[in-house]
Short mmCIF file of C-alpha atoms and ligand atoms in Angstrom, two decimals:
data_model
loop_
_atom_site.label_atom_id
_atom_site.label_comp_id
_atom_site.label_asym_id
_atom_site.label_seq_id
_atom_site.Cartn_x
_atom_site.Cartn_y
_atom_site.Cartn_z
CA MET A 1 -19.57 -64.99 68.31
CA ASN A 2 -19.18 -67.23 65.80
CA TYR A 3 -22.87 -66.69 64.11
CA ARG A 4 -22.36 -69.30 61.19
CA LYS A 5 -22.71 -72.32 63.94
CA LEU A 6 -26.34 -69.86 65.22
CA PRO A 7 -29.45 -72.15 63.19
CA LYS A 8 -30.61 -70.18 61.25
CA ILE A 9 -33.96 -69.06 59.58
CA GLU A 10 -33.26 -66.80 56.30
CA LEU A 11 -36.96 -65.53 54.64
CA HIS A 12 -35.69 -62.58 52.74
CA ARG A 13 -32.88 -63.66 49.81
CA HIS A 14 -33.18 -62.35 46.41
CA LEU A 15 -32.30 -65.39 44.12
CA ASP A 16 -31.60 -63.69 40.65
CA ALA A 17 -29.38 -61.12 42.33
CA SER A 18 -27.25 -63.95 44.66
CA ILE A 19 -25.57 -64.93 41.78
CA ARG A 20 -21.59 -66.12 42.99
CA ILE A 21 -19.52 -63.05 40.96
CA GLY A 22 -17.40 -66.40 39.30
CA THR A 23 -20.66 -68.04 38.13
CA VAL A 24 -21.48 -65.11 36.47
CA TYR A 25 -17.86 -64.83 34.76
CA GLU A 26 -18.84 -68.77 33.85
CA LEU A 27 -21.23 -68.16 32.18
CA ALA A 28 -20.12 -64.63 30.31
CA ARG A 29 -18.59 -66.65 28.77
CA LYS A 30 -20.17 -70.33 27.51
CA HIS A 31 -22.79 -67.11 26.24
CA ASN A 32 -20.64 -64.85 24.53
CA ILE A 33 -22.62 -61.74 27.16
CA ASN A 34 -20.66 -58.83 27.35
CA VAL A 35 -19.52 -57.90 31.05
CA ASN A 36 -17.90 -55.31 30.22
CA ALA A 37 -14.84 -56.37 32.49
CA ALA A 38 -11.82 -58.29 30.43
CA THR A 39 -11.40 -60.32 34.13
CA LEU A 40 -13.07 -61.60 37.06
CA ALA A 41 -11.40 -59.16 39.57
CA GLU A 42 -12.97 -56.26 37.35
CA LEU A 43 -15.82 -58.20 37.05
CA ASP A 44 -16.30 -57.85 40.77
CA HIS A 45 -14.97 -54.30 41.27
CA LYS A 46 -17.81 -53.50 38.96
CA ILE A 47 -20.90 -55.23 40.12
CA THR A 48 -19.94 -56.18 43.87
CA ILE A 49 -21.61 -52.46 45.77
CA ARG A 50 -19.81 -52.22 48.92
CA LYS A 51 -20.06 -49.08 49.86
CA PRO A 52 -23.44 -45.97 50.30
CA MET A 53 -23.97 -45.90 46.21
CA LYS A 54 -24.04 -42.13 44.68
CA ASN A 55 -27.86 -43.41 42.75
CA LEU A 56 -29.97 -45.64 42.03
CA GLU A 57 -28.30 -45.64 37.37
CA ASP A 58 -25.37 -47.47 39.39
CA VAL A 59 -27.27 -50.00 41.27
CA LEU A 60 -29.01 -50.94 37.90
CA HIS A 61 -26.41 -51.91 36.14
CA SER A 62 -25.01 -54.60 39.10
CA PHE A 63 -28.22 -56.09 38.91
CA LEU A 64 -28.95 -55.73 34.79
CA THR A 65 -25.45 -57.11 34.69
CA THR A 66 -25.76 -60.45 36.24
CA GLN A 67 -29.98 -60.63 35.06
CA LYS A 68 -27.29 -60.29 31.34
CA VAL A 69 -25.42 -64.13 32.24
CA LEU A 70 -28.95 -66.04 33.16
CA VAL A 71 -30.59 -67.40 28.92
CA SER A 72 -30.47 -71.30 29.69
CA TYR A 73 -32.40 -73.57 32.00
CA GLU A 74 -28.70 -74.82 33.16
CA GLY A 75 -27.20 -71.95 34.30
CA ILE A 76 -30.43 -70.62 36.14
CA LYS A 77 -30.36 -74.24 37.57
CA ARG A 78 -26.43 -73.60 38.43
CA VAL A 79 -27.67 -70.41 39.85
CA ALA A 80 -30.89 -72.06 42.50
CA PHE A 81 -28.57 -74.79 43.07
CA GLU A 82 -24.96 -72.48 44.33
CA ASN A 83 -28.22 -70.34 46.25
CA VAL A 84 -28.85 -73.83 48.01
CA GLU A 85 -25.42 -73.80 48.78
CA ASP A 86 -24.48 -70.69 50.51
CA CYS A 87 -27.32 -70.54 52.53
CA PHE A 88 -26.90 -73.81 53.99
CA LEU A 89 -23.16 -72.72 53.98
CA GLU A 90 -24.04 -69.78 55.81
CA GLY A 91 -25.54 -72.30 58.44
CA ILE A 92 -29.46 -70.89 57.16
CA LYS A 93 -31.43 -73.94 58.48
CA LEU A 94 -34.58 -73.21 56.60
CA VAL A 95 -34.92 -70.62 53.45
CA GLU A 96 -37.54 -68.48 51.29
CA LEU A 97 -35.12 -67.50 48.13
CA ARG A 98 -37.40 -64.69 45.16
CA PHE A 99 -37.10 -64.66 42.29
CA ALA A 100 -38.67 -62.68 39.42
CA PRO A 101 -39.45 -64.65 36.21
CA VAL A 102 -40.12 -61.27 34.46
CA TYR A 103 -36.40 -60.38 35.74
CA ILE A 104 -35.33 -63.23 34.70
CA ALA A 105 -36.62 -63.20 31.16
CA LYS A 106 -36.68 -59.14 29.74
CA ASP A 107 -34.94 -59.07 26.58
CA LYS A 108 -33.97 -62.47 26.35
CA LYS A 109 -36.35 -65.54 24.23
CA LEU A 110 -36.37 -67.79 27.92
CA GLY A 111 -40.07 -68.65 28.56
CA PHE A 112 -41.75 -68.71 32.35
CA ASP A 113 -41.56 -72.07 32.39
CA GLU A 114 -37.72 -72.77 31.48
CA ILE A 115 -37.59 -70.40 34.66
CA ILE A 116 -39.85 -71.39 36.40
CA GLU A 117 -38.67 -75.01 35.87
CA GLY A 118 -34.44 -74.13 36.05
CA VAL A 119 -35.43 -72.71 39.99
CA ILE A 120 -37.51 -75.47 40.94
CA ASP A 121 -34.66 -78.01 39.64
CA GLY A 122 -31.75 -76.48 40.83
CA ILE A 123 -33.29 -76.19 44.59
CA THR A 124 -33.92 -79.88 44.66
CA GLU A 125 -30.89 -80.78 43.61
CA GLY A 126 -30.20 -78.83 46.44
CA MET A 127 -31.98 -79.86 48.63
CA ILE A 128 -31.35 -83.74 48.08
CA LYS A 129 -27.33 -82.89 48.82
CA TYR A 130 -27.71 -81.16 51.74
CA ASP A 131 -30.03 -81.22 55.08
CA ILE A 132 -32.39 -77.35 54.17
CA GLN A 133 -35.66 -76.70 53.21
CA VAL A 134 -35.81 -74.40 50.80
CA GLY A 135 -39.53 -73.24 50.11
CA LEU A 136 -39.53 -69.88 46.44
CA LEU A 137 -41.56 -66.79 46.48
CA HIS A 138 -41.94 -65.64 43.32
CA ILE A 139 -42.21 -61.14 42.31
CA MET A 140 -43.77 -59.33 40.96
CA PRO A 141 -41.88 -56.03 39.81
CA ARG A 142 -43.99 -53.25 39.64
CA SER A 143 -40.77 -51.08 37.58
CA LEU A 144 -41.35 -53.66 35.05
CA ASP A 145 -44.52 -54.22 32.62
CA LEU A 146 -47.90 -54.80 34.23
CA LYS A 147 -49.44 -57.80 32.32
CA GLN A 148 -46.17 -59.71 31.63
CA ASN A 149 -46.03 -59.96 35.77
CA ILE A 150 -49.45 -60.72 35.72
CA GLN A 151 -49.33 -64.03 32.82
CA SER A 152 -45.86 -64.63 35.45
CA THR A 153 -48.54 -65.16 38.35
CA GLU A 154 -50.85 -66.97 36.34
CA ASP A 155 -47.94 -69.87 34.88
CA ILE A 156 -46.87 -69.84 38.93
CA LEU A 157 -50.24 -70.72 39.56
CA ARG A 158 -50.30 -73.04 37.18
CA TYR A 159 -47.35 -74.56 37.66
CA ARG A 160 -47.21 -75.44 41.33
CA LYS A 161 -50.29 -77.94 41.31
CA SER A 162 -48.60 -79.81 37.92
CA SER A 163 -46.52 -83.26 38.92
CA HIS A 164 -43.45 -81.54 38.75
CA LYS A 165 -41.28 -82.47 41.58
CA ASN A 166 -41.42 -79.81 44.44
CA ALA A 167 -44.32 -76.86 42.41
CA ASP A 168 -45.49 -77.08 45.15
CA ARG A 169 -42.01 -75.07 46.94
CA LEU A 170 -43.58 -72.17 45.62
CA VAL A 171 -45.32 -71.04 48.50
CA GLY A 172 -45.49 -67.20 48.72
CA ILE A 173 -46.27 -64.39 46.07
CA ASP A 174 -44.40 -60.55 46.75
CA LEU A 175 -43.98 -57.03 44.33
CA ALA A 176 -40.82 -55.50 44.36
CA ASP A 177 -39.34 -51.97 43.13
CA LEU A 178 -40.54 -48.73 44.05
CA GLU A 179 -44.30 -48.18 45.64
CA THR A 180 -46.62 -46.20 43.28
CA PRO A 181 -49.86 -45.14 43.94
CA GLU A 182 -51.19 -46.99 40.23
CA SER A 183 -49.55 -50.04 41.82
CA PHE A 184 -51.30 -50.64 44.70
CA VAL A 185 -54.62 -50.85 41.69
CA ASP A 186 -53.31 -52.50 39.28
CA TYR A 187 -51.72 -55.72 41.88
CA ALA A 188 -54.66 -56.57 44.10
CA PRO A 189 -55.86 -58.33 42.00
CA SER A 190 -53.27 -61.10 41.19
CA ILE A 191 -52.37 -61.52 44.99
CA ALA A 192 -55.39 -61.89 45.78
CA ARG A 193 -56.20 -64.86 43.86
CA ALA A 194 -52.52 -66.61 45.02
CA LYS A 195 -53.87 -65.25 48.13
CA LYS A 196 -56.75 -67.46 47.50
CA GLU A 197 -54.97 -70.66 45.77
CA GLY A 198 -52.60 -70.64 49.65
CA MET A 199 -49.64 -69.36 48.46
CA GLY A 200 -48.12 -66.42 51.63
CA VAL A 201 -48.35 -62.66 50.68
CA THR A 202 -45.08 -60.59 51.11
CA ILE A 203 -44.79 -57.11 49.90
CA HIS A 204 -41.77 -54.84 49.61
CA SER A 205 -43.46 -51.76 51.61
CA GLY A 206 -41.82 -48.91 53.78
CA GLU A 207 -37.86 -49.89 52.58
CA ASP A 208 -37.88 -46.11 51.45
CA SER A 209 -41.53 -45.07 51.79
CA THR A 210 -43.55 -44.35 54.14
CA ALA A 211 -45.25 -45.82 57.77
CA LEU A 212 -47.92 -44.77 56.19
CA ASN A 213 -47.34 -46.97 52.64
CA VAL A 214 -47.14 -50.90 55.17
CA LYS A 215 -50.43 -49.80 56.76
CA LYS A 216 -51.76 -49.55 53.32
CA THR A 217 -49.86 -52.31 51.97
CA ILE A 218 -51.67 -54.43 54.96
CA GLU A 219 -55.21 -53.36 53.94
CA VAL A 220 -55.00 -53.86 49.91
CA TYR A 221 -52.87 -56.67 49.41
CA GLY A 222 -53.75 -59.08 53.02
CA ALA A 223 -49.99 -58.68 53.49
CA ASP A 224 -48.90 -61.41 56.27
CA ARG A 225 -45.40 -60.06 55.89
CA ILE A 226 -43.18 -57.39 54.89
CA GLY A 227 -40.10 -56.72 52.89
CA HIS A 228 -38.35 -54.02 54.88
CA GLY A 229 -40.65 -52.24 55.73
CA ILE A 230 -38.35 -49.86 58.31
CA GLN A 231 -40.52 -46.56 58.30
CA ILE A 232 -42.68 -47.86 60.39
CA ALA A 233 -40.22 -46.14 62.96
CA LYS A 234 -41.31 -44.00 62.50
CA SER A 235 -44.97 -43.52 63.56
CA PRO A 236 -45.61 -44.99 66.78
CA GLU A 237 -48.80 -45.78 65.35
CA ILE A 238 -47.95 -47.45 62.29
CA ILE A 239 -46.39 -50.07 65.20
CA ARG A 240 -49.36 -50.46 67.37
CA PHE A 241 -51.51 -51.66 63.79
CA VAL A 242 -48.85 -53.71 62.79
CA LYS A 243 -48.53 -55.16 67.10
CA GLU A 244 -52.08 -55.73 66.42
CA ARG A 245 -52.06 -57.86 62.79
CA ASP A 246 -49.40 -59.65 63.80
CA ILE A 247 -46.87 -59.18 60.99
CA ALA A 248 -43.38 -59.90 59.91
CA LEU A 249 -41.01 -57.27 59.44
CA GLU A 250 -37.42 -59.19 57.50
CA VAL A 251 -35.83 -56.34 58.14
CA CYS A 252 -32.18 -55.96 55.67
CA PRO A 253 -29.43 -53.58 57.96
CA THR A 254 -27.16 -53.95 55.02
CA SER A 255 -29.41 -54.10 51.80
CA ASN A 256 -30.88 -50.28 53.90
CA TRP A 257 -27.43 -48.75 54.73
CA LEU A 258 -26.20 -49.13 50.82
CA THR A 259 -29.64 -48.20 49.41
CA GLN A 260 -28.79 -45.69 52.10
CA CYS A 261 -33.04 -46.30 53.21
CA VAL A 262 -30.75 -45.64 56.88
CA LYS A 263 -28.18 -42.98 56.97
CA LYS A 264 -25.72 -45.08 59.10
CA ILE A 265 -26.03 -48.58 60.01
CA GLU A 266 -25.93 -47.07 63.54
CA GLN A 267 -28.94 -45.55 62.57
CA HIS A 268 -31.33 -48.50 61.48
CA PRO A 269 -33.77 -49.37 63.40
CA LEU A 270 -34.02 -53.18 63.74
CA LYS A 271 -33.04 -52.63 67.57
CA PHE A 272 -35.77 -50.41 68.70
CA LEU A 273 -38.21 -51.82 66.42
CA PHE A 274 -37.48 -55.09 68.93
CA ASP A 275 -37.71 -53.07 71.76
CA GLN A 276 -41.17 -52.44 70.96
CA GLY A 277 -42.14 -55.92 70.64
CA VAL A 278 -42.64 -55.99 66.01
CA LYS A 279 -42.40 -59.04 65.44
CA VAL A 280 -38.29 -58.53 63.58
CA THR A 281 -37.14 -61.28 61.40
CA LEU A 282 -33.40 -60.66 60.08
CA ASN A 283 -32.20 -61.13 56.32
CA SER A 284 -29.74 -60.57 53.17
CA ASP A 285 -31.57 -59.42 50.99
CA ASP A 286 -29.31 -59.45 48.01
CA PRO A 287 -25.81 -61.11 49.59
CA GLN A 288 -23.74 -61.99 46.29
CA ILE A 289 -24.24 -58.53 44.92
CA MET A 290 -23.60 -56.80 47.91
CA GLY A 291 -20.64 -58.16 49.89
CA ILE A 292 -22.13 -59.85 52.20
CA ASP A 293 -23.82 -63.15 54.26
CA LEU A 294 -26.33 -63.55 56.40
CA VAL A 295 -24.03 -64.57 58.74
CA HIS A 296 -22.44 -60.71 58.37
CA GLU A 297 -26.29 -59.53 59.13
CA TYR A 298 -26.33 -60.88 62.37
CA GLU A 299 -22.44 -58.99 63.26
CA VAL A 300 -24.41 -56.11 61.92
CA ALA A 301 -27.50 -56.69 64.17
CA GLU A 302 -24.99 -57.88 67.03
CA LYS A 303 -23.26 -54.12 67.06
CA LEU A 304 -27.06 -52.74 66.51
CA GLY A 305 -27.42 -54.10 70.17
CA LEU A 306 -29.02 -57.11 69.63
CA LYS A 307 -28.39 -60.15 72.20
CA LYS A 308 -27.91 -63.09 70.84
CA GLU A 309 -31.19 -64.66 72.57
CA GLU A 310 -32.61 -61.39 70.58
CA LEU A 311 -31.26 -63.25 67.37
CA ILE A 312 -32.55 -66.58 68.64
CA GLN A 313 -36.35 -65.43 68.84
CA MET A 314 -36.07 -63.45 65.36
CA ASN A 315 -35.52 -66.49 64.36
CA LYS A 316 -38.23 -68.20 66.16
CA TRP A 317 -40.28 -64.97 65.02
CA ALA A 318 -39.49 -66.49 61.25
CA LEU A 319 -40.35 -69.68 61.30
CA GLU A 320 -44.01 -69.32 62.82
CA LYS A 321 -44.03 -66.79 59.83
CA SER A 322 -43.23 -68.28 56.80
CA PHE A 323 -45.04 -69.66 54.34
CA PHE A 324 -44.29 -73.56 54.48
CA PRO A 325 -46.58 -75.91 56.15
CA GLU A 326 -47.55 -76.04 59.13
CA ASP A 327 -45.89 -80.35 59.07
CA ILE A 328 -42.13 -78.66 57.54
CA LYS A 329 -42.49 -75.98 59.73
CA LYS A 330 -41.91 -78.53 62.88
CA ARG A 331 -39.40 -80.18 62.12
CA SER A 332 -37.80 -76.86 61.56
CA MET A 333 -38.51 -76.54 65.12
CA LYS A 334 -36.06 -78.80 67.14
CA PHE A 335 -32.89 -75.63 66.74
CA PHE A 336 -35.19 -73.26 68.32
CA THR A 337 -35.51 -74.85 71.64
ZN1 ZN B 1 -35.90 -57.92 48.60
#
């Protein structure tokens, strides 16, 4: 079936890992940045991940190449706008795009405000041009500097109260990268502050770690949603816990296969978790880097055994669990009644 036309809600998509290859190429040329590729085709071949990765280094290489070209407000704004345009073309009606200011700023002179403004102004332009609702989630990557991450959250909390147009689109907070025991302690105060100020909390957890980590993430951070969380499929007890707490999972099947969190795509637990009654939602994670789009993930879900009505149900859950204010969510309900 043609899933492009099916109205979709997406909750887990990384703005700074979804830069069109052509844009990476153009920005690199414009700013004289070495991306180790003489042509667009060579760049595409080097950074688009189309088969399971051998090691983490390969993955980092791709992400770092795209990160390198985000050196100006204009470039960031363009990338944010194109993210929105791509979402619209995939049939998405409401999306939460996430980005990590500390990751974008790494090894550059860019200030956090320039980054945040570039992202907000880019999505604003996208929302003016297209009929789509866009929210933003702030990421603290656990692998980067703790102090800078904490500072970036303070900047976001300050910024979302400013009068800048659409500053209130900063609706949630996230932690990404590998889960470590220290990170639970280190980041808890920042997440608690953001939650107290009304931001939604979603945390990358149970991607390649354990089901128990998902439980701990919900308990320690008061997470409203979990990024990935697929490892809970191994624990009936934690499936029960996640259901009792009414937590939604943001599932990204192709990403899980490319990172080898599931060995074969046919073994992906999306359908199993749906049948268990877990509120699963369908997402693309890093579309451009992984050479996919959200439409592709619906085709994958169909192959995993999910029927159209079940996919629509997943969208209803995604809308219910979105961090947008209720009045905006209500406007999107018309797509699913
Ligand atoms: Zn992610």
